[in-house]
Amino acid sequence: TVLVCEAAANASAEAEGRLRFVLLSTAGVDNPVGHEQGVRSPAERALLAVLAAALPPYADSVQATDRVAKSPLCRRGVEWVVLRPDDFAEGPAPPGGYLALASPNSLFNAKTTHIASIGDFAADLLISDAMWKRWRGRMPYLIDAE
């Protein structure tokens, strides 16, 4: 992640304007800058600590999110959004589209996020200035609209 942040900062220094960076994470990763305190139950926090210790891919997601949110390299000339989809599902996006929420759902009440919805949201972020302004520097929790 450090190399990605460094490359992004260098690229934005060469480009006019700011670089937009979207990181795909997971609903199990909390916002490391403290905007979600009190959202997780003690049981959820304990489970997430075990997952971070036992599953290297999950630990990598936590570390990458932390670096993007806190690193001066990722803040210098780079605007970022960390996407946190819930349970992945294959197939087309549902007719209702997606919902982007400010805070995650309970781990014990997971929702579905189609991979196509993740792609739709990421594309919308990158092409819509209004949507980018709404979510930049934030970590939306992404689920399919029901």
mmCIF file with all atom_site columns, N, CA and C in Angstrom, residues 29-40 69-70 80 84 102-104 135-140:
data_model
loop_
_atom_site.group_PDB
_atom_site.id
_atom_site.type_symbol
_atom_site.label_atom_id
_atom_site.label_alt_id
_atom_site.label_comp_id
_atom_site.label_asym_id
_atom_site.label_entity_id
_atom_site.label_seq_id
_atom_site.pdbx_PDB_ins_code
_atom_site.Cartn_x
_atom_site.Cartn_y
_atom_site.Cartn_z
_atom_site.occupancy
_atom_site.B_iso_or_equiv
_atom_site.pdbx_formal_charge
_atom_site.auth_seq_id
_atom_site.auth_comp_id
_atom_site.auth_asym_id
_atom_site.auth_atom_id
_atom_site.pdbx_PDB_model_num
ATOM 1  N N  . VAL A 1 29  ? -13.988 -4.127 7.796  1.00 0.00 ? 29  VAL A N  1
ATOM 2  C CA . VAL A 1 29  ? -12.922 -3.182 8.153  1.00 0.00 ? 29  VAL A CA 1
ATOM 3  C C  . VAL A 1 29  ? -13.552 -1.871 8.609  1.00 0.00 ? 29  VAL A C  1
ATOM 4  N N  . ASP A 1 30  ? -13.198 -1.462 9.822  1.00 0.00 ? 30  ASP A N  1
ATOM 5  C CA . ASP A 1 30  ? -13.725 -0.203 10.358 1.00 0.00 ? 30  ASP A CA 1
ATOM 6  C C  . ASP A 1 30  ? -12.891 0.976  9.896  1.00 0.00 ? 30  ASP A C  1
ATOM 7  N N  . ASN A 1 31  ? -13.501 2.140  9.929  1.00 0.00 ? 31  ASN A N  1
ATOM 8  C CA . ASN A 1 31  ? -12.810 3.371  9.580  1.00 0.00 ? 31  ASN A CA 1
ATOM 9  C C  . ASN A 1 31  ? -11.746 3.642  10.646 1.00 0.00 ? 31  ASN A C  1
ATOM 10 N N  . PRO A 1 32  ? -10.467 3.677  10.276 1.00 0.00 ? 32  PRO A N  1
ATOM 11 C CA . PRO A 1 32  ? -9.413  3.812  11.273 1.00 0.00 ? 32  PRO A CA 1
ATOM 12 C C  . PRO A 1 32  ? -9.277  5.203  11.884 1.00 0.00 ? 32  PRO A C  1
ATOM 13 N N  . VAL A 1 33  ? -9.956  6.180  11.349 1.00 0.00 ? 33  VAL A N  1
ATOM 14 C CA . VAL A 1 33  ? -9.849  7.521  11.924 1.00 0.00 ? 33  VAL A CA 1
ATOM 15 C C  . VAL A 1 33  ? -10.965 7.817  12.915 1.00 0.00 ? 33  VAL A C  1
ATOM 16 N N  . GLY A 1 34  ? -11.688 6.779  13.349 1.00 0.00 ? 34  GLY A N  1
ATOM 17 C CA . GLY A 1 34  ? -12.584 6.888  14.489 1.00 0.00 ? 34  GLY A CA 1
ATOM 18 C C  . GLY A 1 34  ? -13.981 7.395  14.257 1.00 0.00 ? 34  GLY A C  1
ATOM 19 N N  . HIS A 1 35  ? -14.434 7.483  13.009 1.00 0.00 ? 35  HIS A N  1
ATOM 20 C CA . HIS A 1 35  ? -15.773 8.010  12.752 1.00 0.00 ? 35  HIS A CA 1
ATOM 21 C C  . HIS A 1 35  ? -16.876 7.003  13.054 1.00 0.00 ? 35  HIS A C  1
ATOM 22 N N  . GLU A 1 36  ? -16.515 5.776  13.409 1.00 0.00 ? 36  GLU A N  1
ATOM 23 C CA . GLU A 1 36  ? -17.522 4.742  13.610 1.00 0.00 ? 36  GLU A CA 1
ATOM 24 C C  . GLU A 1 36  ? -17.473 4.135  15.007 1.00 0.00 ? 36  GLU A C  1
ATOM 25 N N  . GLN A 1 37  ? -16.954 4.850  15.949 1.00 0.00 ? 37  GLN A N  1
ATOM 26 C CA . GLN A 1 37  ? -16.879 4.314  17.299 1.00 0.00 ? 37  GLN A CA 1
ATOM 27 C C  . GLN A 1 37  ? -18.287 4.033  17.811 1.00 0.00 ? 37  GLN A C  1
ATOM 28 N N  . GLY A 1 38  ? -18.441 2.876  18.436 1.00 0.00 ? 38  GLY A N  1
ATOM 29 C CA . GLY A 1 38  ? -19.730 2.488  18.976 1.00 0.00 ? 38  GLY A CA 1
ATOM 30 C C  . GLY A 1 38  ? -20.613 1.749  17.990 1.00 0.00 ? 38  GLY A C  1
ATOM 31 N N  . VAL A 1 39  ? -20.169 1.572  16.735 1.00 0.00 ? 39  VAL A N  1
ATOM 32 C CA . VAL A 1 39  ? -20.975 0.877  15.733 1.00 0.00 ? 39  VAL A CA 1
ATOM 33 C C  . VAL A 1 39  ? -20.903 -0.632 15.948 1.00 0.00 ? 39  VAL A C  1
ATOM 34 N N  . ARG A 1 40  ? -19.746 -1.149 16.298 1.00 0.00 ? 40  ARG A N  1
ATOM 35 C CA . ARG A 1 40  ? -19.543 -2.587 16.481 1.00 0.00 ? 40  ARG A CA 1
ATOM 36 C C  . ARG A 1 40  ? -19.811 -2.995 17.932 1.00 0.00 ? 40  ARG A C  1
ATOM 37 N N  . ALA A 1 69  ? -6.084  5.802  4.738  1.00 0.00 ? 69  ALA A N  1
ATOM 38 C CA . ALA A 1 69  ? -6.767  6.821  5.534  1.00 0.00 ? 69  ALA A CA 1
ATOM 39 C C  . ALA A 1 69  ? -5.809  7.722  6.306  1.00 0.00 ? 69  ALA A C  1
ATOM 40 N N  . LYS A 1 70  ? -4.649  7.193  6.703  1.00 0.00 ? 70  LYS A N  1
ATOM 41 C CA . LYS A 1 70  ? -3.755  7.949  7.592  1.00 0.00 ? 70  LYS A CA 1
ATOM 42 C C  . LYS A 1 70  ? -2.456  8.431  6.956  1.00 0.00 ? 70  LYS A C  1
ATOM 43 N N  . TRP A 1 80  ? -9.176  10.016 -1.926 1.00 0.00 ? 80  TRP A N  1
ATOM 44 C CA . TRP A 1 80  ? -9.445  8.590  -1.879 1.00 0.00 ? 80  TRP A CA 1
ATOM 45 C C  . TRP A 1 80  ? -10.845 8.292  -1.373 1.00 0.00 ? 80  TRP A C  1
ATOM 46 N N  . ARG A 1 84  ? -16.450 -0.456 0.966  1.00 0.00 ? 84  ARG A N  1
ATOM 47 C CA . ARG A 1 84  ? -16.600 -1.592 1.878  1.00 0.00 ? 84  ARG A CA 1
ATOM 48 C C  . ARG A 1 84  ? -17.881 -2.363 1.553  1.00 0.00 ? 84  ARG A C  1
ATOM 49 N N  . ALA A 1 102 ? -23.079 5.389  5.201  1.00 0.00 ? 102 ALA A N  1
ATOM 50 C CA . ALA A 1 102 ? -21.922 5.933  5.896  1.00 0.00 ? 102 ALA A CA 1
ATOM 51 C C  . ALA A 1 102 ? -21.286 4.941  6.863  1.00 0.00 ? 102 ALA A C  1
ATOM 52 N N  . SER A 1 103 ? -22.072 4.040  7.440  1.00 0.00 ? 103 SER A N  1
ATOM 53 C CA . SER A 1 103 ? -21.547 3.092  8.425  1.00 0.00 ? 103 SER A CA 1
ATOM 54 C C  . SER A 1 103 ? -21.949 1.674  8.064  1.00 0.00 ? 103 SER A C  1
ATOM 55 N N  . PRO A 1 104 ? -21.139 0.701  8.471  1.00 0.00 ? 104 PRO A N  1
ATOM 56 C CA . PRO A 1 104 ? -21.445 -0.690 8.134  1.00 0.00 ? 104 PRO A CA 1
ATOM 57 C C  . PRO A 1 104 ? -22.589 -1.258 8.957  1.00 0.00 ? 104 PRO A C  1
ATOM 58 N N  . TRP A 1 135 ? -18.322 11.467 -1.292 1.00 0.00 ? 135 TRP A N  1
ATOM 59 C CA . TRP A 1 135 ? -17.688 10.328 -0.640 1.00 0.00 ? 135 TRP A CA 1
ATOM 60 C C  . TRP A 1 135 ? -16.177 10.444 -0.465 1.00 0.00 ? 135 TRP A C  1
ATOM 61 N N  . ARG A 1 136 ? -15.513 11.425 -1.048 1.00 0.00 ? 136 ARG A N  1
ATOM 62 C CA . ARG A 1 136 ? -14.047 11.491 -0.940 1.00 0.00 ? 136 ARG A CA 1
ATOM 63 C C  . ARG A 1 136 ? -13.621 11.599 0.535  1.00 0.00 ? 136 ARG A C  1
ATOM 64 N N  . GLY A 1 137 ? -12.558 10.861 0.842  1.00 0.00 ? 137 GLY A N  1
ATOM 65 C CA . GLY A 1 137 ? -12.059 10.841 2.210  1.00 0.00 ? 137 GLY A CA 1
ATOM 66 C C  . GLY A 1 137 ? -12.938 10.047 3.161  1.00 0.00 ? 137 GLY A C  1
ATOM 67 N N  . ARG A 1 138 ? -13.848 9.259  2.603  1.00 0.00 ? 138 ARG A N  1
ATOM 68 C CA . ARG A 1 138 ? -14.785 8.482  3.424  1.00 0.00 ? 138 ARG A CA 1
ATOM 69 C C  . ARG A 1 138 ? -14.743 7.017  3.022  1.00 0.00 ? 138 ARG A C  1
ATOM 70 N N  . MET A 1 139 ? -15.487 6.209  3.759  1.00 0.00 ? 139 MET A N  1
ATOM 71 C CA . MET A 1 139 ? -15.458 4.763  3.558  1.00 0.00 ? 139 MET A CA 1
ATOM 72 C C  . MET A 1 139 ? -16.871 4.209  3.460  1.00 0.00 ? 139 MET A C  1
ATOM 73 N N  . PRO A 1 140 ? -17.540 4.406  2.317  1.00 0.00 ? 140 PRO A N  1
ATOM 74 C CA . PRO A 1 140 ? -18.915 3.940  2.225  1.00 0.00 ? 140 PRO A CA 1
ATOM 75 C C  . PRO A 1 140 ? -19.057 2.427  2.313  1.00 0.00 ? 140 PRO A C  1
#
